[in-house]
CSV table of C-alpha atoms in Angstrom, one decimal:
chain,number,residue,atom,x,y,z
A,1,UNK,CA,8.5,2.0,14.7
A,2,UNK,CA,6.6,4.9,16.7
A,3,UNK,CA,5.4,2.5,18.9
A,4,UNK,CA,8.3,0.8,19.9
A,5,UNK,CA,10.6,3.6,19.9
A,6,UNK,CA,8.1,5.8,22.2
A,7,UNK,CA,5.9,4.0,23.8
A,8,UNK,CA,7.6,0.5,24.6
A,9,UNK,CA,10.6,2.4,25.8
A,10,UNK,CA,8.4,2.8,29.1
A,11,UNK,CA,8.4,-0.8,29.9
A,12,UNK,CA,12.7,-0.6,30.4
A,13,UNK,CA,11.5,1.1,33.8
A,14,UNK,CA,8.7,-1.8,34.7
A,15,UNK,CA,10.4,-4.2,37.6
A,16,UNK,CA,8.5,-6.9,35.7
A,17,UNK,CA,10.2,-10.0,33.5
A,18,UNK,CA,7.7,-10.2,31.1
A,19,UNK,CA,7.6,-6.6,30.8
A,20,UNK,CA,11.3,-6.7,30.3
A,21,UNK,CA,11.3,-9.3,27.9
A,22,UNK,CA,8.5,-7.8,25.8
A,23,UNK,CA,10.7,-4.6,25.2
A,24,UNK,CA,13.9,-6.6,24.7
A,25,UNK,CA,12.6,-8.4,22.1
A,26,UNK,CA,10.8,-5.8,20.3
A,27,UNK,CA,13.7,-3.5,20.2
A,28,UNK,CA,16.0,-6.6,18.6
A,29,UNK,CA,12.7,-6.9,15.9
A,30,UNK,CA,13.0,-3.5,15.7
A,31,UNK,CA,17.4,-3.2,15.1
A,32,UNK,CA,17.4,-6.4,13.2
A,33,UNK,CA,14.2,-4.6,10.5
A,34,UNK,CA,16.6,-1.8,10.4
A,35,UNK,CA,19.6,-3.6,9.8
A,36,UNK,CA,17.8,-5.5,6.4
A,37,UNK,CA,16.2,-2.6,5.0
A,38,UNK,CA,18.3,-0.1,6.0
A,39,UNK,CA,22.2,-0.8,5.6
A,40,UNK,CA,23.4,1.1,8.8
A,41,UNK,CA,26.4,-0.5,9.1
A,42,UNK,CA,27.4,-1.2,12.7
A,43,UNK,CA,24.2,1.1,14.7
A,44,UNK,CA,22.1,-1.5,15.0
A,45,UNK,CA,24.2,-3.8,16.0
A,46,UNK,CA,25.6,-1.3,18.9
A,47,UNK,CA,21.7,-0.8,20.3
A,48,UNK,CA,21.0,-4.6,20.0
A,49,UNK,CA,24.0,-5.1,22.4
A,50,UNK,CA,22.9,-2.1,25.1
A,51,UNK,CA,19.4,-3.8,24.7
A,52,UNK,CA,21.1,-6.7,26.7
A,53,UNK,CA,21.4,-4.6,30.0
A,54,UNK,CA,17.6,-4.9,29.6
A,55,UNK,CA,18.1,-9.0,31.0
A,56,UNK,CA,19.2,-10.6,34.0
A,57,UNK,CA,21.3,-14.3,34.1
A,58,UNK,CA,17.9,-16.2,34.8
A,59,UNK,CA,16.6,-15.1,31.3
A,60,UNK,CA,19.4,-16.9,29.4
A,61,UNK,CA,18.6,-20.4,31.1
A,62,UNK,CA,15.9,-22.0,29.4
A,63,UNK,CA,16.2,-25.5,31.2
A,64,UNK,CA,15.1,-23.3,34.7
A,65,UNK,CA,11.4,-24.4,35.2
A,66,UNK,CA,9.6,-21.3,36.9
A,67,UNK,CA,7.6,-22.2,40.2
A,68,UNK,CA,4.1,-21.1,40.4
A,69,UNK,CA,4.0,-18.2,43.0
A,70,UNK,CA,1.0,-15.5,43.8
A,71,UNK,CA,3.7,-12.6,43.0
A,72,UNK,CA,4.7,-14.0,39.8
A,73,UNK,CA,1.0,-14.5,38.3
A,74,UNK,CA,0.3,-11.2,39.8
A,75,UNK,CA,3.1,-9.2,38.0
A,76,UNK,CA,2.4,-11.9,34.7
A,77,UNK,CA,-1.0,-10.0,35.2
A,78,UNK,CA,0.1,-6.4,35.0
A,79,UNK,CA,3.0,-6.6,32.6
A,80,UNK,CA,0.3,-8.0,30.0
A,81,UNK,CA,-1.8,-5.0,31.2
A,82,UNK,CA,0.6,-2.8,30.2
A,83,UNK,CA,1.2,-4.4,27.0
A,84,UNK,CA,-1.8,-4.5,25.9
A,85,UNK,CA,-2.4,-1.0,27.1
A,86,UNK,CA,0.2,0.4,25.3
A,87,UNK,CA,-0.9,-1.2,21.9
A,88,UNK,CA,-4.3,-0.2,22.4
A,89,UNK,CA,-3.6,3.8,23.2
A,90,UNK,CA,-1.2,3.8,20.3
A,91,UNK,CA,-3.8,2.2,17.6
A,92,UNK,CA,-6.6,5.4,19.5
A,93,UNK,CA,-3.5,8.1,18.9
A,94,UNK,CA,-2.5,6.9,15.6
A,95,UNK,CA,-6.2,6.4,14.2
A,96,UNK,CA,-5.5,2.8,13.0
A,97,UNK,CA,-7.8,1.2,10.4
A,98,UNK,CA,-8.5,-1.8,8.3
A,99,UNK,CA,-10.3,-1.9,5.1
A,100,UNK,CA,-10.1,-2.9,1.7
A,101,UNK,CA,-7.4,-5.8,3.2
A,102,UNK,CA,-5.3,-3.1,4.0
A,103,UNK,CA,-4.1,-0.9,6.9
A,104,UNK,CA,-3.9,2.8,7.0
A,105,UNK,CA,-2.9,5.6,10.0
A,106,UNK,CA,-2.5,9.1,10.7
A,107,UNK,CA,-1.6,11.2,13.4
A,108,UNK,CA,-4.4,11.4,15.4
A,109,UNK,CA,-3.0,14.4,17.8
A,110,UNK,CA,-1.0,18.0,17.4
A,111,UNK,CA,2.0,19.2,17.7
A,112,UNK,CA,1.2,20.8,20.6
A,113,UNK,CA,-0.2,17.5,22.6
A,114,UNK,CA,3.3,16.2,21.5
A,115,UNK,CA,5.4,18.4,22.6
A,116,UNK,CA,3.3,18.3,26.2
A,117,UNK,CA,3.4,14.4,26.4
A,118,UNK,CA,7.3,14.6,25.6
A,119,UNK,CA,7.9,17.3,28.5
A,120,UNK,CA,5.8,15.1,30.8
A,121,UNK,CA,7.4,11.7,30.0
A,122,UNK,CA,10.8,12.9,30.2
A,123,UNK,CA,10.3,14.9,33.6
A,124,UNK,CA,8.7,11.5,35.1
A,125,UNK,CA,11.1,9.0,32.7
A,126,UNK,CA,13.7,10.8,35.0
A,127,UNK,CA,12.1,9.9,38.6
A,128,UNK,CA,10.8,6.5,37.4
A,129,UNK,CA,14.5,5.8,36.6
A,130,UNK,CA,16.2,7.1,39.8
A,131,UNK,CA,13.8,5.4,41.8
A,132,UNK,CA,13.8,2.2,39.7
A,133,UNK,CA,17.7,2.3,40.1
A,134,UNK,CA,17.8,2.4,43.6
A,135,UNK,CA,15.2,-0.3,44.3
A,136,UNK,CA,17.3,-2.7,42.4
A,137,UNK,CA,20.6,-1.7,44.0
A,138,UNK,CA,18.4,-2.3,47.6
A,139,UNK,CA,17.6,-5.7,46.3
A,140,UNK,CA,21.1,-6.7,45.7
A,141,UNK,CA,22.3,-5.7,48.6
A,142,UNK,CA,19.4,-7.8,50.3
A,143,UNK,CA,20.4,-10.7,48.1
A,144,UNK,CA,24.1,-10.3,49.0
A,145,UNK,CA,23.2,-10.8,52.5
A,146,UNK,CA,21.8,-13.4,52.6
A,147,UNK,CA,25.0,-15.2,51.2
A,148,UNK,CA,25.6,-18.4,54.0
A,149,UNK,CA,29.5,-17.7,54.6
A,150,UNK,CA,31.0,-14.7,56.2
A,151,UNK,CA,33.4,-14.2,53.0
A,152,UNK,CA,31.2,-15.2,50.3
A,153,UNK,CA,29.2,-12.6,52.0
A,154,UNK,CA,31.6,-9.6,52.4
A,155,UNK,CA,32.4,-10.5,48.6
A,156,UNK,CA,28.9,-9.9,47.0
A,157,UNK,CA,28.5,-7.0,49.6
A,158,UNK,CA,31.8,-5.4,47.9
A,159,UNK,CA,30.9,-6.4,44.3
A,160,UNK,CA,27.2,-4.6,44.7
A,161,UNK,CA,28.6,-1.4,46.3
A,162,UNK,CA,31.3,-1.0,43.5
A,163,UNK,CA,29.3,-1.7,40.9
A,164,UNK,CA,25.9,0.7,42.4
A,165,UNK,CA,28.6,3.2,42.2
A,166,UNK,CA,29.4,3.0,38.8
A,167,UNK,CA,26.1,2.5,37.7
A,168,UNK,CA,25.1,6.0,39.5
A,169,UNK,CA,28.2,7.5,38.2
A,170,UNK,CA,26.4,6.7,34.4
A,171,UNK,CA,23.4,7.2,35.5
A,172,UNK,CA,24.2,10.8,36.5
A,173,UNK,CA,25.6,11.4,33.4
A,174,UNK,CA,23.5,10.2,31.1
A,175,UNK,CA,20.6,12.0,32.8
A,176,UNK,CA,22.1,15.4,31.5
A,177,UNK,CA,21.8,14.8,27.6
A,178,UNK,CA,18.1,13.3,28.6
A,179,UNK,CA,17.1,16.1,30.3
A,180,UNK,CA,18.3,18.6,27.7
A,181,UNK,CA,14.4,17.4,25.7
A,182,UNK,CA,12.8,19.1,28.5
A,183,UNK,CA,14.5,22.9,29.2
A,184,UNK,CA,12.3,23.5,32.0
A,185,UNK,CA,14.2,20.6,33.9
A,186,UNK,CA,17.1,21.6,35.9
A,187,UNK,CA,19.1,18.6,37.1
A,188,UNK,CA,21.4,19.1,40.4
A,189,UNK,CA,24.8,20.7,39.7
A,190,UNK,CA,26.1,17.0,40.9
A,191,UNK,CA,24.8,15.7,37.8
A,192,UNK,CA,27.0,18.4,35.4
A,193,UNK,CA,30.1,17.7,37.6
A,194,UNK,CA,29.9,13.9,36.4
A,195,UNK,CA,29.4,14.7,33.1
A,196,UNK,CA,31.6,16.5,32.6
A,197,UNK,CA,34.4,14.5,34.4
A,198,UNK,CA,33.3,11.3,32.6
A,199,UNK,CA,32.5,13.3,28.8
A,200,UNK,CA,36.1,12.9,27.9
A,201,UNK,CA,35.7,8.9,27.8
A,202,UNK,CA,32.3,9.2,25.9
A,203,UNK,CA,30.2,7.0,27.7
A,204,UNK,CA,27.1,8.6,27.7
A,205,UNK,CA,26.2,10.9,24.6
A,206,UNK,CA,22.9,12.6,23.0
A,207,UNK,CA,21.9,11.5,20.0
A,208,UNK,CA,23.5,12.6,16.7
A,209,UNK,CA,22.4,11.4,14.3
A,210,UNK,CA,19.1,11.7,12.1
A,211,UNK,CA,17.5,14.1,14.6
A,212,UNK,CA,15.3,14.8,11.7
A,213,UNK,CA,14.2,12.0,9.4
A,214,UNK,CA,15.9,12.7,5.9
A,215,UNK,CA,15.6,11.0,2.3
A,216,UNK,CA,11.5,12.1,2.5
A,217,UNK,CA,10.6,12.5,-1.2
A,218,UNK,CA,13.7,10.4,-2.4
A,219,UNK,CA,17.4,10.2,-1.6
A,220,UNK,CA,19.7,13.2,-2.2
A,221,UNK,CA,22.7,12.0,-3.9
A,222,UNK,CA,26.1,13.9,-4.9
A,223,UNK,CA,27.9,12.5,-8.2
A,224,UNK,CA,31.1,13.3,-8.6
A,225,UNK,CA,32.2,13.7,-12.3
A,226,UNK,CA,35.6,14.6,-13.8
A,227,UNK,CA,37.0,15.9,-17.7
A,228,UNK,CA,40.0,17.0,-19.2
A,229,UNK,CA,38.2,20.1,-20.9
A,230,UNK,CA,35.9,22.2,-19.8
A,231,UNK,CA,33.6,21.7,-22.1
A,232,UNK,CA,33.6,17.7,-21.4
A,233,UNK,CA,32.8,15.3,-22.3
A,234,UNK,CA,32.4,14.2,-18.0
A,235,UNK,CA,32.6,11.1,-16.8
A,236,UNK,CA,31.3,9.9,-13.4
A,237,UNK,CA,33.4,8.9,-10.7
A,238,UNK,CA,31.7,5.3,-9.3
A,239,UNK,CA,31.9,4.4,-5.4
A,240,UNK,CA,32.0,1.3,-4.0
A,241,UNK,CA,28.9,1.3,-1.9
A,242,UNK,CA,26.4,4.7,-2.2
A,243,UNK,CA,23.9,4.7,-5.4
A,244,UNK,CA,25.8,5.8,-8.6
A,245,UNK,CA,25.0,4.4,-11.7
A,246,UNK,CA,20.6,3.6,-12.1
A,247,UNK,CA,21.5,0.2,-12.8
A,248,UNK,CA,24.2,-0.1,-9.7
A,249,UNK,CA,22.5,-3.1,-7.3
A,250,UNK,CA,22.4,-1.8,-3.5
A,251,UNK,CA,25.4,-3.8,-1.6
A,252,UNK,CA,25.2,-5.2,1.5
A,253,UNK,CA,27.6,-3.3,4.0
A,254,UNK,CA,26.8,-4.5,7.3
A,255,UNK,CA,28.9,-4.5,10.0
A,256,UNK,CA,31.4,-2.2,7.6
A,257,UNK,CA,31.1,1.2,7.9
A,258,UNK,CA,32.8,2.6,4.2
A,259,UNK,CA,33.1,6.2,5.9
A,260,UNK,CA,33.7,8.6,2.5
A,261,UNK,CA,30.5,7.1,1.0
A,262,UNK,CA,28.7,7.9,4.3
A,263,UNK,CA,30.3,11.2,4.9
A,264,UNK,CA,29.3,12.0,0.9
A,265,UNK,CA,25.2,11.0,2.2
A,266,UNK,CA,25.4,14.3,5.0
A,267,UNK,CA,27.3,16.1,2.1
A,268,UNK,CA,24.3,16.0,-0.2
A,269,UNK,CA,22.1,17.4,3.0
A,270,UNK,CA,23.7,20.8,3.2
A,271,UNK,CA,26.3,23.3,1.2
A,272,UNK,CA,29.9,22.1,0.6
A,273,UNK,CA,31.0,25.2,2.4
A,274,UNK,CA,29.5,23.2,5.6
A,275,UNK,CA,32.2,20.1,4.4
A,276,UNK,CA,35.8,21.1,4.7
A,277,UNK,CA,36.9,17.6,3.9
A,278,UNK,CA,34.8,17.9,0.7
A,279,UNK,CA,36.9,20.3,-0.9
A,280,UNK,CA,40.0,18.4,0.2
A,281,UNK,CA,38.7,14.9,-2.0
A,282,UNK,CA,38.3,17.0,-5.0
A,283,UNK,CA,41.7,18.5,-4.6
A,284,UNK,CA,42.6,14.8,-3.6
A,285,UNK,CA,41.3,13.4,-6.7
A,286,UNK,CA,42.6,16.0,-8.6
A,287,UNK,CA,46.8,15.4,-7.7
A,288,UNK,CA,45.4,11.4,-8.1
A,289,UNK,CA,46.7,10.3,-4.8
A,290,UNK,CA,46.9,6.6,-4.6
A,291,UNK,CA,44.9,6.6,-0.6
A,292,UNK,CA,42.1,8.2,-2.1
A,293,UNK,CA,41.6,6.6,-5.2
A,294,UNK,CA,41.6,3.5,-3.7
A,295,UNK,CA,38.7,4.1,-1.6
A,296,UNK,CA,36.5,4.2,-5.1
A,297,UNK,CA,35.5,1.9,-7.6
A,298,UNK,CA,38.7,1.4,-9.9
A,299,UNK,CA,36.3,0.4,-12.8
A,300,UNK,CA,34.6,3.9,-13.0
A,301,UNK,CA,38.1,6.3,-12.3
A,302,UNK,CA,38.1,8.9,-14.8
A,303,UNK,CA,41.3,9.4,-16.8
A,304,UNK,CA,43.7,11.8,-16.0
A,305,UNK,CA,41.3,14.3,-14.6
A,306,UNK,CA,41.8,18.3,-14.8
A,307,UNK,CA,38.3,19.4,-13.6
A,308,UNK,CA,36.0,18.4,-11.2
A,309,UNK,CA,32.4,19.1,-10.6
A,310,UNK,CA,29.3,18.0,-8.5
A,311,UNK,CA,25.9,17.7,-9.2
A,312,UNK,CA,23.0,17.2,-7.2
A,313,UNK,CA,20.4,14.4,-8.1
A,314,UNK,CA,17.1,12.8,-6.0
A,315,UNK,CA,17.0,9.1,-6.2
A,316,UNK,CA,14.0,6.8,-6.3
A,317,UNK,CA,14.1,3.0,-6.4
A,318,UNK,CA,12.1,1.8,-9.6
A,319,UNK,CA,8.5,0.4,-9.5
A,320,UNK,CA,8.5,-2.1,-12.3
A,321,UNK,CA,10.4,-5.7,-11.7
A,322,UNK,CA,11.0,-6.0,-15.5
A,323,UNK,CA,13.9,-2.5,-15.6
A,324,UNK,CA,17.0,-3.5,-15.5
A,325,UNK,CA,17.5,-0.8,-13.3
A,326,UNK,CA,17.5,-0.6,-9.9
A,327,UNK,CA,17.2,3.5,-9.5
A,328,UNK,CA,15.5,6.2,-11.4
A,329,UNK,CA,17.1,9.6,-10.6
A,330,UNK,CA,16.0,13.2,-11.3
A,331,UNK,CA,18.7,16.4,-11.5
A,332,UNK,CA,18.1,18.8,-8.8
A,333,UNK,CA,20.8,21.5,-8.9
A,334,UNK,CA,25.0,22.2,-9.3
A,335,UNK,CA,26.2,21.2,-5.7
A,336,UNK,CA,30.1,22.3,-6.7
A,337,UNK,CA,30.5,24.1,-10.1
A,338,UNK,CA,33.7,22.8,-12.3
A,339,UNK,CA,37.1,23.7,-10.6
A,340,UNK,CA,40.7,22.6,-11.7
A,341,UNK,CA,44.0,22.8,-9.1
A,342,UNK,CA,44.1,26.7,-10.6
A,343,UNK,CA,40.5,27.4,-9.3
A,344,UNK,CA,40.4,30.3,-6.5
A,345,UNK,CA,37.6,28.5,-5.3
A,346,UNK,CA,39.8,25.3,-4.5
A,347,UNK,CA,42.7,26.8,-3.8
A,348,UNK,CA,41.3,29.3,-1.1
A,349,UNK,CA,39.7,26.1,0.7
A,350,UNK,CA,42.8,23.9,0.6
A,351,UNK,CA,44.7,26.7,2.1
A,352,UNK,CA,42.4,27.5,5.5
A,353,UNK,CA,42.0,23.3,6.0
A,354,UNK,CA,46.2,23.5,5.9
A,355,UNK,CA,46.5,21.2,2.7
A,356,UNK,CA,49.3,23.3,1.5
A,357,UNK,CA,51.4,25.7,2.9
A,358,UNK,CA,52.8,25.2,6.3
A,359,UNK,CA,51.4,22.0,7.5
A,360,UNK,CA,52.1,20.2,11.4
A,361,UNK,CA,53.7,17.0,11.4
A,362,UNK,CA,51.5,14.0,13.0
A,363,UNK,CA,52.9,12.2,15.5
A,364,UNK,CA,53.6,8.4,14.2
A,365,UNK,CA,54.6,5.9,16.6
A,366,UNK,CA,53.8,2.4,15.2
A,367,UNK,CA,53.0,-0.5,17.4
A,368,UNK,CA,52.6,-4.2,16.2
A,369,UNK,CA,48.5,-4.1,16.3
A,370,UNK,CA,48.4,-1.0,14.2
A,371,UNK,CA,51.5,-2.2,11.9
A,372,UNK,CA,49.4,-5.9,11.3
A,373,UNK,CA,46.0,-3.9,10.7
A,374,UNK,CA,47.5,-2.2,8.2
A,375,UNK,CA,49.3,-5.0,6.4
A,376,UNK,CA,45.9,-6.7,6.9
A,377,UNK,CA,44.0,-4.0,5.0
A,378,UNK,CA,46.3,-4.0,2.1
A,379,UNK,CA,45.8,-7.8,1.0
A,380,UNK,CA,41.9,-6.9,2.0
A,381,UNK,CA,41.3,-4.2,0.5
A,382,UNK,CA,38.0,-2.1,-0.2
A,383,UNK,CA,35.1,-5.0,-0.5
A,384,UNK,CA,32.2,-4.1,-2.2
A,385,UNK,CA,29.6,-6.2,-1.0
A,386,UNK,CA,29.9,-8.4,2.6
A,387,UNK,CA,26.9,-10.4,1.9
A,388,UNK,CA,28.9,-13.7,1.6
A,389,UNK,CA,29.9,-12.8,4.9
A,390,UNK,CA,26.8,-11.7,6.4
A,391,UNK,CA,25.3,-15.0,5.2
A,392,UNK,CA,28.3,-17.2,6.5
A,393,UNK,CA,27.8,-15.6,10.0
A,394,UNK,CA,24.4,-16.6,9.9
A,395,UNK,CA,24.2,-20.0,8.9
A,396,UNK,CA,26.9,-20.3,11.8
A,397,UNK,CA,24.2,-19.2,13.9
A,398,UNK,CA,21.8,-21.3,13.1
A,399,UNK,CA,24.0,-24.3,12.9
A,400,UNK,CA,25.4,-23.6,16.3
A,401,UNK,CA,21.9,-23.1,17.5
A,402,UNK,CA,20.8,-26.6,16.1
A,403,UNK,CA,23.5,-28.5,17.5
A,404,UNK,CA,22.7,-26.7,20.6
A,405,UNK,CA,18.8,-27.7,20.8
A,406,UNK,CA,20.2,-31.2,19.8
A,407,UNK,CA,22.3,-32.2,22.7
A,408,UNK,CA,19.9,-30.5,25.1
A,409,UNK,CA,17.5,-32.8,23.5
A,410,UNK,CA,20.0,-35.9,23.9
A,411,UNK,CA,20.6,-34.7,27.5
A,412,UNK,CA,17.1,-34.6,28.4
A,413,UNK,CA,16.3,-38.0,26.2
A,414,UNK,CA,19.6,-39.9,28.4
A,415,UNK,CA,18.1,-38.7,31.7
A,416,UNK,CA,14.5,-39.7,30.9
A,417,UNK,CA,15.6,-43.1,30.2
A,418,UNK,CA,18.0,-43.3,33.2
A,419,UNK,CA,15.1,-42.8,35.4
């Protein structure tokens, strides 16, 4: 992962195929590990797409043979160079070794050294990329004229200028949330005046999410648990995708995104005085409203509910094959002590979030996309587990694929013959 998040990155900036190819299709490696071990939902799917930008139309034509030229072998040369460079420096900096048939690492530098190489690289990331930019934009203008016809020419001129344009316009943007890793940088006062002129369409953001990497030690989970006494007996509330129950098998989500489970992950990370919206589901699941419930398990709603309370737990897959279970989990604290609709404690938070009292009206204007989504959703509903479809999309794949590689192998098999 370190290596082909930090280091590989570089290669994006290299005016080199192979180099470009090599860090396209470590990145897709990369998303589509993720995207099997980790459950992301849509992420990884989003970077795989931007990874695209990364190739040119010649890449996706595999019946172009490639003519032998001294500039081509040349930059073959180097981009391997580089390649091999780059694994060799990261296997010195992260103290690689093999023994006993297996492979071990460590940091091999400070956090000092690391904080200097990440000023560095962004300051010269920046000028690489500027300069990069405008050597391809100079190509295509070169390439545009040498079109044969006076129109065909004026066209390609016209399409290259617009698009250079907008590709500067990003570019300038997206500069600003890079640069904001190195304070010492100060970018042009051009650059803020695009970004903030194109920040209302969000097309170029920092990074969010997981700036720091969480669930070291084991996963902080919130369950949810609900009586009609105080003194119990409490029963848990089950969701329909985030670990619950031990013996609860981990779904498969991907491409869904089932935002209350993932919004109940960041609420486990912090206080629930840093979630609003977290008081508002209890005193949701409280009155029993129908939208909410709906987004849980119905096989694991408590009965008529009068308190509700929170506890915090660390989860751990198990070790042994033979448990039936699939999590082992260890009580770490009261996230949310008991509270009923009377509670102060509720009641006080419902009020500032404008649950009760005086409330504003949201403006509702239908149209026949939203009204069919809806009416979609309902006979949907809340699936649990999109494997089926996740394996249906990719035995599509590969039969498309194979049926693909077969008439090119027809095509090729009727022309051999022909001559």
């Amino acid at each position: 992962t370190f290596v082909i998040e930090i280091p590989m990155t570089f290669l994006f900036f290299m005016p080199f195929r192979t180099t470009r190819l090599a860090s396209f299709y470590s990145q897709v490696l990369l998303q589509l590990a993720i995207i099997l071990t980790g459950n992301y939902n849509f992420f990884n799917l989003l970077t795989i797409a931007l990874c695209y930008s990364l190739l040119k139309d010649d890449d996706f034509n595999s019946r172009r043979r490639r003519k032998w030229t001294v500039s081509g072998s040349l930059s073959f040369v180097i981009s391997w160079v580089l390649i091999i460079s780059i694994f060799v420096i990261s296997a010195y900096l992260f103290e690689f070794s093999i023994s006993n048939n297996s492979i071990t690492s460590s940091v091999g530098f400070t956090k000092k050294e690391f904080t200097w190489f990440l000023n560095t690289s962004v300051k010269y990331s920046i000028y690489f990329g500027v300069a990069f930019f405008f050597v391809e934009v100079l190509h295509s203008i070169v390439v545009a004229l040498y079109a044969r016809r006076f129109w065909r020419k004026l066209y390609e001129l016209v399409g290259v200028i617009v698009i250079s344009f907008i590709g500067l316009a990003v570019l300038m943007s997206s500069l600003v949330p890079f640069a904001s890793l190195n304070p010492t940088i100060q970018l042009p006062s051009q650059n803020l005046q695009v970004y903030k002129h194109l920040q209302p369409y969000y097309i170029t953001n920092s990074y969010g999410l997981f700036r720091r990497m969480t669930g070291v030690g084991g996963r902080p989970e919130l369950i949810l648990e609900a009586a009609s006494n105080l003194n119990g007996p409490w029963s848990e509330y089950a969701f329909n995708f985030k670990p619950g129950r031990v013996d609860g098998r981990p779904p498969v989500v991907i491409p869904h995104q089932p935002r209350l489970d993932w919004q109940m992950w960041f609420a486990a990370l912090s206080n629930y005085r840093n979630h609003p919206w977290f008081m508002n589901l209890i005193y949701r699941l409280l009155n029993q409203q129908p939208e909410v419930l709906q987004l849980l398990d119905p096989s694991g709603l408590p009965n008529n509910p009068k308190y509700i309370r929170a506890h915090l737990y660390t989860y751990h897959f198990t070790d042994s094959a033979n448990s039936k279970d699939w999590w082992k989990r260890t009580f770490k604290s009261e996230y949310l002590p008991p509270v009923s609709l009377s509670s102060e404690i509720l009641r006080s938070s419902i009020q500032e979030n404008g649950l009760v009292g005086k409330r504003h009206p949201r403006p509702h204007d239908p149209t026949i996309l939203s009204l069919s989504l809806s009416r979609l959703r309902s006979f949907v509903g809340q699936p649990k587990d999109l494997s089926p479809l996740v394996m249906v999309c990719l035995v599509l794949a590969i039969t498309k694929f194979a049926v693909n590689q077969a008439d090119q192998s027809t095509r090729t098999t009727y022309h051999h013959n022909r001559a």
